[in-house]
XYZ file of C-alpha atoms in Angstrom:
668
model
C 0.364 -3.381 29.517
C -3.445 -3.477 30.478
C -5.399 -0.774 28.807
C -9.161 -0.185 28.578
C -10.484 -2.028 25.672
C -12.562 0.286 23.170
C -15.212 -0.749 20.724
C -14.496 1.370 17.330
C -16.231 1.246 14.063
C -14.149 2.794 11.154
C -15.430 3.632 7.696
C -13.658 5.152 4.546
C -15.480 7.090 2.199
C -17.362 4.969 -0.262
C -15.663 4.514 -3.959
C -17.899 5.525 -6.850
C -18.548 2.276 -8.729
C -17.954 3.792 -12.200
C -14.114 3.159 -12.611
C -11.074 1.792 -11.472
C -9.202 2.334 -8.245
C -5.939 4.454 -8.574
C -3.157 5.809 -6.347
C -5.066 8.760 -5.399
C -7.802 6.628 -4.062
C -5.332 4.513 -1.955
C -4.116 7.503 0.205
C -7.453 7.136 2.109
C -7.724 3.390 2.447
C -4.319 2.972 3.201
C -4.309 5.683 5.627
C -7.662 4.110 7.288
C -6.245 0.526 7.081
C -3.277 1.526 9.212
C -5.291 3.023 11.967
C -7.552 -0.052 12.052
C -4.799 -2.497 12.331
C -2.935 -0.554 14.833
C -6.153 -0.467 17.009
C -6.639 -4.404 16.427
C -2.864 -4.806 17.284
C -3.420 -2.714 20.417
C -6.129 -5.221 21.539
C -9.450 -3.094 20.901
C -12.408 -4.357 19.166
C -12.100 -2.328 15.856
C -14.318 -2.986 12.974
C -14.036 -1.720 9.527
C -16.623 -1.334 6.946
C -17.138 0.355 3.454
C -19.085 -0.145 0.403
C -19.367 0.671 -3.247
C -21.271 3.892 -3.982
C -23.465 2.508 -6.490
C -26.240 5.098 -7.360
C -26.547 8.248 -9.288
C -27.040 9.537 -12.926
C -23.370 9.034 -13.992
C -23.738 5.307 -13.239
C -26.908 5.180 -15.037
C -25.486 6.854 -18.187
C -22.220 4.867 -17.931
C -24.134 1.571 -17.999
C -26.307 2.883 -20.838
C -23.239 3.664 -22.939
C -21.882 0.003 -22.152
C -25.030 -1.513 -23.004
C -25.507 -3.059 -19.591
C -27.609 -2.439 -16.623
C -26.560 -0.199 -13.717
C -26.668 -3.280 -11.390
C -24.333 -5.332 -13.742
C -22.088 -2.408 -14.056
C -21.783 -1.601 -10.349
C -21.552 -5.358 -9.290
C -18.544 -5.813 -11.759
C -16.821 -2.593 -10.526
C -17.570 -3.707 -6.898
C -15.664 -6.955 -7.763
C -12.747 -5.039 -9.101
C -12.674 -2.808 -5.963
C -12.640 -5.929 -3.556
C -9.676 -7.619 -5.662
C -7.720 -4.478 -5.780
C -8.118 -3.526 -2.016
C -7.247 -7.059 -1.103
C -4.036 -6.881 -3.182
C -2.889 -3.694 -1.137
C -3.921 -5.522 2.212
C -6.801 -3.173 2.911
C -8.577 -5.609 5.305
C -12.129 -4.700 5.527
C -14.403 -6.634 8.057
C -17.031 -6.079 5.476
C -17.469 -4.353 2.047
C -20.999 -4.070 0.679
C -22.769 -1.896 -1.841
C -25.199 1.061 -1.478
C -27.756 -0.839 -3.583
C -28.750 -3.172 -0.989
C -31.874 -3.896 0.979
C -30.200 -2.697 4.219
C -29.400 0.660 2.711
C -32.781 1.174 1.316
C -34.484 0.156 4.622
C -32.213 2.642 6.673
C -32.547 5.522 4.108
C -36.498 5.108 4.228
C -36.307 4.869 7.981
C -34.325 8.120 8.204
C -36.199 9.899 5.725
C -39.507 9.096 7.394
C -38.156 10.166 10.689
C -37.142 13.678 9.275
C -40.385 13.786 7.465
C -42.486 13.093 10.713
C -40.430 15.703 12.835
C -41.162 18.388 10.082
C -37.573 18.382 8.835
C -38.566 17.509 5.128
C -40.651 19.939 3.073
C -41.331 20.065 -0.719
C -41.199 23.078 -2.950
C -41.135 23.691 -6.805
C -37.875 24.600 -8.200
C -36.239 25.407 -11.491
C -33.811 23.006 -12.882
C -31.501 22.599 -15.706
C -33.167 20.446 -18.253
C -31.353 19.065 -21.429
C -33.920 19.167 -24.006
C -31.880 17.021 -26.417
C -31.132 14.098 -23.878
C -34.826 14.649 -22.313
C -33.658 14.664 -18.586
C -32.979 16.926 -15.982
C -29.218 17.393 -15.230
C -27.173 16.718 -12.114
C -25.266 19.581 -10.730
C -22.021 18.113 -12.209
C -23.446 17.535 -15.622
C -23.617 21.357 -15.887
C -20.417 23.414 -16.452
C -19.910 27.112 -16.973
C -18.402 30.302 -15.429
C -18.029 30.691 -11.719
C -20.509 33.316 -10.456
C -17.958 34.457 -7.759
C -14.294 34.499 -9.358
C -15.296 34.048 -12.894
C -13.266 30.963 -13.513
C -14.466 29.281 -16.675
C -15.318 25.708 -17.301
C -16.584 24.919 -13.637
C -18.820 22.279 -12.306
C -22.415 23.201 -11.514
C -22.223 22.924 -7.833
C -18.587 24.160 -6.702
C -15.839 26.084 -8.197
C -12.559 24.171 -8.142
C -10.709 27.468 -8.320
C -12.248 29.688 -5.412
C -14.077 26.965 -3.594
C -17.415 28.578 -3.910
C -20.674 26.568 -3.744
C -23.782 27.311 -5.784
C -26.571 25.862 -7.883
C -26.348 25.416 -11.822
C -28.651 28.182 -11.948
C -25.987 30.663 -10.622
C -23.455 29.605 -13.531
C -22.700 32.047 -16.127
C -23.137 30.487 -19.745
C -24.102 27.061 -18.506
C -23.619 24.079 -20.826
C -24.538 20.447 -20.635
C -21.783 18.087 -20.652
C -24.098 15.445 -22.155
C -25.213 17.274 -25.345
C -23.036 20.314 -25.476
C -26.245 22.519 -25.619
C -27.467 25.131 -23.340
C -29.815 23.723 -20.925
C -33.376 25.216 -20.399
C -35.033 25.922 -16.929
C -37.983 23.575 -16.221
C -39.974 23.408 -12.909
C -40.116 20.482 -10.778
C -41.161 19.568 -7.242
C -38.431 18.551 -4.996
C -37.899 17.490 -1.461
C -35.760 19.337 0.982
C -34.101 18.744 4.272
C -34.008 21.584 6.840
C -30.171 21.804 7.226
C -30.617 25.581 8.017
C -32.162 24.610 11.211
C -29.258 22.531 12.526
C -26.599 25.199 13.101
C -26.696 24.965 17.136
C -26.882 21.081 17.077
C -24.112 20.975 14.722
C -21.908 23.248 16.726
C -22.528 21.264 19.900
C -21.519 18.131 17.912
C -18.246 19.910 16.831
C -17.285 20.767 20.633
C -16.706 17.186 21.132
C -15.714 15.699 17.623
C -12.071 16.625 17.910
C -11.856 18.048 14.237
C -8.743 19.045 12.738
C -8.412 22.771 13.057
C -8.477 23.243 9.187
C -11.748 21.495 9.073
C -13.138 23.695 11.910
C -12.018 26.557 10.063
C -13.940 25.618 7.026
C -16.895 24.798 9.162
C -16.889 28.458 10.613
C -16.710 29.590 6.903
C -19.813 27.665 5.998
C -21.708 28.797 9.181
C -20.714 32.396 8.313
C -22.073 32.052 4.732
C -25.314 30.479 6.027
C -26.535 26.892 5.961
C -28.871 26.229 3.184
C -31.570 23.600 3.141
C -30.517 20.517 1.197
C -32.286 18.963 -1.969
C -32.372 15.316 -1.241
C -34.414 14.278 -4.217
C -33.922 13.754 -8.014
C -36.172 13.363 -10.625
C -36.523 10.287 -12.869
C -34.757 8.821 -14.892
C -32.493 8.092 -12.020
C -30.755 4.956 -10.745
C -31.497 4.825 -6.868
C -34.102 4.365 -4.339
C -37.564 5.658 -5.129
C -38.929 8.142 -2.329
C -41.875 6.647 -0.579
C -45.348 7.624 -1.863
C -43.999 9.124 -5.008
C -43.886 7.939 -8.661
C -41.051 9.630 -10.232
C -38.851 10.919 -7.439
C -35.552 9.249 -6.125
C -33.475 9.856 -3.158
C -30.337 11.911 -4.193
C -27.253 9.771 -3.947
C -25.678 12.115 -1.322
C -28.481 11.102 0.870
C -28.209 7.244 0.577
C -24.549 7.199 0.141
C -23.372 7.949 3.700
C -26.342 5.485 4.845
C -23.967 2.965 3.221
C -21.845 2.928 6.364
C -24.348 1.845 8.945
C -26.031 -0.218 6.148
C -22.762 -1.999 5.521
C -22.187 -2.485 9.209
C -25.877 -3.877 9.492
C -25.072 -6.235 6.825
C -22.037 -7.405 8.847
C -24.079 -7.615 11.956
C -26.412 -10.226 10.451
C -23.255 -12.660 10.306
C -21.560 -11.729 13.349
C -23.128 -12.536 16.942
C -20.614 -10.184 18.696
C -21.720 -7.116 17.052
C -24.905 -5.270 17.878
C -26.092 -2.555 15.483
C -27.816 -0.479 17.883
C -24.759 -0.388 20.202
C -22.934 1.495 17.431
C -25.585 3.559 15.749
C -28.105 4.562 18.560
C -27.292 7.208 21.088
C -26.170 6.379 24.686
C -23.491 3.735 24.076
C -19.660 3.642 24.901
C -18.777 3.058 21.212
C -16.796 5.085 18.705
C -17.444 5.827 15.175
C -14.987 7.411 12.917
C -15.110 8.416 9.225
C -12.063 8.751 7.158
C -12.622 10.929 4.000
C -11.135 13.296 1.429
C -11.111 17.109 1.907
C -13.287 17.604 -1.070
C -16.339 15.860 0.621
C -16.103 17.797 4.065
C -19.419 19.506 3.594
C -21.387 16.376 3.215
C -19.650 14.388 6.253
C -19.392 17.428 8.802
C -22.751 19.413 8.177
C -25.295 17.339 6.171
C -24.489 13.730 7.452
C -24.193 14.555 11.225
C -27.560 16.670 10.876
C -29.431 13.816 9.183
C -28.181 11.360 11.855
C -29.307 13.693 14.812
C -32.682 14.477 13.136
C -33.358 10.721 12.569
C -32.546 9.612 16.040
C -29.049 7.853 15.311
C -25.805 8.704 16.895
C -23.405 11.231 15.475
C -19.644 10.174 14.367
C -17.046 10.444 17.371
C -15.002 12.336 14.639
C -14.270 12.835 10.886
C -10.818 12.533 9.844
C -9.961 14.455 6.371
C -7.021 13.951 4.348
C -5.547 16.052 1.345
C -5.035 14.950 -2.325
C -2.263 13.078 -3.917
C 0.064 14.362 -6.550
C 2.664 12.670 -8.408
C 6.035 14.136 -8.997
C 4.620 17.324 -7.894
C 1.772 17.469 -10.373
C -1.803 16.498 -10.836
C -1.976 12.943 -12.147
C -1.623 12.760 -15.857
C -2.510 10.039 -18.242
C -0.284 11.422 -20.788
C 2.758 11.536 -18.405
C 1.863 8.054 -17.135
C 1.369 9.365 -13.741
C -2.364 8.591 -13.261
C -1.547 5.019 -12.118
C -4.284 2.469 -11.542
C -4.004 0.254 -8.386
C -4.002 -2.788 -10.796
C -1.154 -1.406 -12.674
C 1.010 -0.795 -9.539
C 0.220 -4.400 -8.259
C 1.148 -5.848 -11.411
C 4.736 -4.673 -11.084
C 5.628 -4.036 -7.275
C 4.816 -5.230 -3.793
C 2.082 -3.287 -2.001
C 4.357 -3.065 1.132
C 6.661 -0.446 -0.731
C 3.594 1.948 -1.252
C 2.162 1.308 2.161
C 5.346 2.267 3.913
C 5.909 5.572 1.543
C 2.448 6.810 1.979
C 3.041 6.142 5.875
C 6.159 7.982 5.703
C 4.358 11.019 4.204
C 0.971 10.995 5.825
C -0.151 13.240 8.978
C -3.487 14.153 10.403
C -4.048 17.371 8.310
C -5.612 17.873 5.222
C -2.383 18.873 3.376
C -1.711 17.261 0.107
C 1.122 14.544 -0.308
C 3.319 13.959 -3.305
C 4.160 10.613 -4.585
C 7.661 11.358 -5.886
C 8.790 8.367 -8.135
C 12.547 8.865 -7.681
C 12.170 9.581 -3.887
C 9.872 6.476 -3.603
C 12.581 4.240 -5.069
C 15.323 5.798 -2.868
C 13.348 5.829 0.387
C 11.982 2.446 0.105
C 15.471 0.998 -0.617
C 17.124 3.014 2.043
C 14.574 2.535 4.784
C 12.899 -0.791 4.271
C 15.724 -2.853 2.666
C 19.107 -1.018 3.851
C 17.781 -0.364 7.293
C 15.165 -2.395 8.441
C 15.507 -5.878 6.633
C 19.267 -5.554 6.852
C 19.346 -5.994 10.712
C 17.732 -9.491 10.233
C 20.041 -10.526 7.267
C 23.137 -9.386 9.073
C 22.213 -11.590 12.264
C 19.915 -14.538 11.201
C 22.626 -16.359 9.107
C 25.084 -16.766 12.056
C 22.313 -17.916 14.391
C 21.199 -20.484 11.701
C 24.389 -21.819 10.769
C 26.493 -21.831 13.819
C 23.710 -22.194 16.637
C 21.087 -24.475 14.804
C 18.715 -21.486 14.992
C 18.941 -21.244 18.648
C 18.654 -17.824 20.377
C 20.602 -16.922 23.272
C 18.904 -17.081 26.720
C 19.725 -13.578 27.642
C 20.464 -10.203 25.912
C 24.038 -9.018 26.334
C 22.802 -5.147 26.504
C 19.347 -5.157 27.948
C 19.499 -1.403 28.386
C 19.728 -1.003 24.508
C 16.691 -3.253 24.154
C 15.074 -0.970 26.777
C 15.347 2.012 24.244
C 13.184 0.091 21.805
C 10.736 -0.985 24.400
C 10.431 2.520 25.970
C 9.531 3.884 22.384
C 6.272 1.844 22.251
C 3.933 4.174 23.809
C 5.243 7.277 21.943
C 5.086 5.425 18.436
C 1.581 4.236 19.738
C 0.609 7.831 20.401
C 1.742 8.824 16.851
C -0.342 6.054 15.280
C -3.379 7.049 17.334
C -3.214 10.779 16.213
C -2.691 9.462 12.696
C 0.798 11.020 12.597
C 2.264 8.213 10.569
C 5.381 10.214 9.398
C 6.333 10.945 12.743
C 5.834 7.390 13.830
C 8.183 6.231 10.878
C 10.898 8.603 11.643
C 10.756 7.267 15.090
C 10.934 3.610 13.848
C 13.817 4.223 11.209
C 15.924 6.111 13.931
C 15.660 3.065 15.986
C 16.783 0.921 13.059
C 19.947 3.107 12.426
C 20.638 2.454 16.227
C 20.259 -1.359 15.740
C 22.569 -1.311 12.590
C 25.250 0.935 14.528
C 25.267 -1.837 17.272
C 25.776 -4.508 14.746
C 28.496 -2.454 13.010
C 30.271 -1.886 16.564
C 30.026 -5.555 17.596
C 31.075 -7.019 14.069
C 29.789 -10.328 14.376
C 31.415 -11.552 11.055
C 34.867 -10.885 12.683
C 33.956 -12.498 16.169
C 32.788 -15.709 14.503
C 36.427 -16.554 13.260
C 37.366 -16.895 17.026
C 35.784 -20.071 18.727
C 36.148 -18.349 22.179
C 34.012 -15.648 21.222
C 31.074 -17.891 19.814
C 28.838 -17.392 22.636
C 29.216 -13.534 22.286
C 28.236 -13.869 18.584
C 25.029 -15.827 19.681
C 24.266 -13.225 22.180
C 24.801 -10.232 19.788
C 22.835 -11.610 17.184
C 19.965 -12.267 19.568
C 20.105 -8.852 20.544
C 20.054 -7.597 16.904
C 17.194 -9.767 15.951
C 15.107 -8.676 18.865
C 15.602 -5.090 18.115
C 14.488 -6.241 14.420
C 11.453 -7.995 15.954
C 10.384 -4.983 18.128
C 10.477 -2.785 14.906
C 8.584 -5.343 12.852
C 5.693 -5.382 15.538
C 5.691 -1.580 15.466
C 5.360 -1.679 11.643
C 2.780 -4.502 11.386
C 0.020 -2.035 10.712
C 2.112 -0.497 7.751
C 3.779 -3.649 6.215
C 1.339 -6.462 7.483
C 2.457 -9.206 5.142
C 6.181 -8.624 5.637
C 5.237 -8.813 9.224
C 3.411 -11.952 8.946
C 6.716 -13.368 7.160
C 9.057 -12.074 9.966
C 6.725 -13.535 12.703
C 6.752 -16.829 10.980
C 10.746 -16.657 10.523
C 10.950 -15.966 14.389
C 8.589 -18.938 15.190
C 5.672 -17.084 16.871
C 2.073 -17.678 16.455
C 0.885 -14.064 16.784
C 1.807 -10.587 18.070
C 0.215 -7.949 19.835
C 1.614 -4.275 20.426
C 3.036 -5.052 23.880
C 5.097 -7.916 22.494
C 7.666 -5.350 21.261
C 8.513 -4.663 24.824
C 9.421 -8.272 25.907
C 12.338 -9.972 24.340
C 12.270 -13.144 22.529
C 14.885 -15.623 24.000
C 15.942 -19.125 24.078
C 13.731 -20.311 21.156
C 14.482 -21.553 17.653
C 14.060 -19.526 14.654
C 13.639 -20.766 10.970
C 16.110 -20.186 8.087
C 16.241 -16.501 7.117
C 14.743 -15.817 3.579
C 14.877 -12.290 2.309
C 11.742 -10.382 3.100
C 11.795 -7.583 0.683
C 14.124 -6.897 -2.195
C 15.045 -3.449 -3.633
C 12.815 -1.561 -6.023
C 14.449 -1.247 -9.349
C 14.228 1.682 -11.109
C 13.062 -0.168 -14.233
C 10.044 -1.350 -12.362
C 8.948 2.169 -11.811
C 9.500 3.099 -15.240
C 7.525 0.035 -16.438
C 4.449 1.457 -14.260
C 4.820 4.777 -15.718
C 4.857 3.476 -19.471
C 2.144 1.077 -18.812
C 0.109 4.094 -17.549
C 0.345 6.201 -20.227
C -2.514 6.991 -22.673
C -2.139 8.835 -25.830
C -3.368 12.479 -26.174
C -2.203 13.020 -29.632
C -4.403 15.095 -31.838
C -6.191 13.196 -34.681
C -4.087 12.986 -37.662
C -4.918 14.918 -40.540
C -4.775 13.323 -44.199
C -2.443 14.974 -46.573
C -0.408 13.991 -49.650
C 3.083 14.061 -48.689
C 2.352 16.142 -45.505
C 1.652 19.201 -48.106
C -1.540 21.213 -48.484
C -2.860 22.172 -51.787
C -3.420 25.700 -53.083
C -7.134 24.826 -52.577
C -6.574 24.090 -49.017
C -4.643 27.325 -48.598
C -7.338 29.621 -50.163
C -10.019 28.256 -47.574
C -7.930 30.162 -44.775
C -10.002 33.485 -44.200
C -7.137 36.015 -42.957
C -8.754 39.324 -41.778
C -7.557 42.432 -39.964
C -9.036 42.777 -36.440
C -8.577 45.458 -33.770
C -7.929 44.363 -30.260
C -10.573 45.903 -28.274
C -9.566 44.179 -24.975
C -6.694 42.280 -23.614
C -6.848 40.503 -20.310
C -4.523 38.019 -18.225
C -6.211 34.478 -17.996
C -6.358 33.474 -14.394
C -4.435 30.053 -13.962
C -2.637 30.360 -17.224
C 0.903 31.353 -17.473
C 1.102 32.156 -21.133
C -2.388 33.174 -22.368
C -4.049 36.523 -22.738
C -7.590 36.551 -23.329
C -8.349 39.040 -26.483
C -11.386 40.840 -27.673
C -11.222 41.107 -31.411
C -13.344 43.483 -33.589
C -13.762 42.314 -37.055
C -15.975 44.995 -38.118
C -19.245 42.940 -38.537
C -18.513 40.928 -35.317
C -16.329 40.270 -32.337
C -14.419 37.266 -31.437
C -13.024 36.153 -28.214
C -9.393 34.465 -28.711
C -6.906 33.174 -26.468
C -3.398 33.625 -27.545
C -0.037 32.490 -26.083
C 1.665 35.892 -25.827
C 1.638 36.878 -22.348
C 5.421 36.912 -22.023
C 5.843 39.122 -24.854
C 3.276 41.826 -24.440
C 1.580 43.873 -21.530
C -2.040 43.369 -21.995
C -2.673 47.275 -21.868
C -0.050 47.738 -24.786
C -2.327 45.655 -27.245
C -5.496 47.575 -26.819
C -6.395 49.388 -30.133
C -3.591 47.499 -31.973
C -4.387 45.933 -35.538
C -3.554 42.263 -36.160
C -4.209 39.537 -38.508
C -6.500 36.816 -37.426
C -7.667 33.448 -38.860
C -11.248 34.281 -38.846
C -12.663 30.985 -39.958
C -10.936 28.474 -37.609
C -13.192 26.430 -35.987
C -13.902 27.192 -32.308
C -11.796 25.338 -29.859
C -13.004 24.597 -26.306
C -10.098 25.021 -23.866
C -9.926 24.749 -20.015
C -10.396 28.608 -19.690
C -13.062 28.973 -22.309
C -13.822 28.913 -26.037
C -11.277 30.414 -28.470
C -13.053 31.678 -31.592
C -10.046 32.126 -33.995
C -6.146 32.461 -34.086
C -3.912 35.698 -34.099
C -0.897 35.272 -36.165
C 2.476 35.684 -34.779
C 5.984 34.817 -35.465
C 9.219 34.026 -33.515
C 11.064 31.463 -31.453
C 8.611 31.916 -28.447
C 8.802 33.212 -25.001
C 9.538 37.034 -24.900
C 10.364 36.802 -28.618
C 6.957 36.649 -30.375
C 6.030 39.223 -32.901
C 2.379 39.945 -33.962
C 1.988 40.086 -37.665
C 0.524 43.534 -38.153
C -1.102 44.900 -41.309
C -0.073 47.930 -43.238
C -1.286 51.351 -42.050
C -4.745 52.547 -43.064
C -5.879 48.987 -42.288
C -9.598 48.651 -41.116
C -11.310 45.869 -38.924
C -12.802 43.236 -41.059
C -10.650 44.063 -44.213
C -9.504 40.679 -45.734
C -5.567 39.923 -46.194
C -4.759 38.770 -49.689
């Protein structure tokens, strides 16, 4: 089927070069790779580029910790990225790094263009400064209480609870994550991009960018709040590109990171005569550019990045496709539970085809999160890929090989049945185009059920016993293998290595999408070998066990597990009055108590929510361990321990002092 060829450039968000890839990362790269492979199979010129995000303070500090240069660290991590991406079949046309000559040249070009049009200006700002470490702190290196919803232990640029964005100066009780000390304010001159001037131009871009409705809703929310000018500079020490005509100012990583997209493409253009940089990155050309990203970086890719491109004279993205996060067994990935699974750990145990298919069966075009349920993963892969798909070929190939010397029949016995598979081509293609992978997988597996029912009804294993029916056996098995072949072509973007093996088994040099609509007849096929085997539960268990990291508290040293009377006398038990009791947002069992000890007050978290209503505790006297070292929790710092007894749940009984107790009195 003739279709107008398209020129498409596709990118995935740049993985940060400070750690290994894990299952959550792979949602994006597999989603993108499926779409790119589909476009290539349809005959379009589709180019896929990416790079490691190699700048910023975190990388500088990580390298310092390891005793290597930032360049050495990022080079090593980038090599690991390339290896693991290749292991999962993620087929980049080019994988580069943001620490490159191409990236620096393009970043400077964009900066100077924006500066010359008046979109860059400087102003002196106050920043968080860690006196102990002797450096200004990036937003994410300051944590504190969200100024909007009052959630504690939040980053200095955004709240993970309510989604508010702000600066570290807005945080309540900020703390440096480097030294644990409270940062001071220090002035510094910074460079700003006038994002606030770009609302109309961004709205015009949005009209044509076919963004998901959830992305549009978030954009409207940001517009309503008002676009703020963007700080694009950072102070030394910093690992990145120095801003021209300055001595100690560097481009903020979020300026040069997205420039990594055109920079990686430019690096590729230098090696490919068929690619022209300007055709894809300057306005006025009939090309398409798409960014696949996670929903957590939508602000940068749908506001900041298109505005920078517009202001600097570059073309804007055709669209930005955002996806949700990954949970494992319905929860956030956990190192202690073994569900924080690195890409390499998975590859050491299982075929990438299984995960590629499972993600495809779950993924859609929205920003909804998806769940990797490990039991469902095993069951679905075994049922769909092995029990349905591969089973079609294994039930037919043996008869063709043994009784007909691998020769397929010259005609299909039921061409109208094959037509069902051919007619599904454009609908399945439409689902792929729209990134509705789960719908495409359901259609494909429904057709696999149809093929298996056909084989069940014809029963070639029975017909083969009758010599007069041998021609019928050959025809039926040829029909079955052609249905299998069409499904494998449709699944080529999803499980490419399995599809390659199937194509080789059928004796074909190459496939395109339209090949699925024409039967393969009268040719010789090879001896069938199992294309996939079942996933064994033990293999999944091994992945979990290998991913577990100990989270045990440091062991205390004690003779025979007993404490001495000297140890016990160190415990300072005091009477305290509860002046305030509140529920803790995000915690099922905790209450936040403000305790009056007479000469001081303490903030203490107590796991007694199921047993006591907060208002019933105000004014009550309790016994508290007053000299317990403060403990930093996710919800804040707990400065003591209220004593209680009972089995737990609703049966928790606070230890109360005798009548006449006063706050601050010691318990003996």
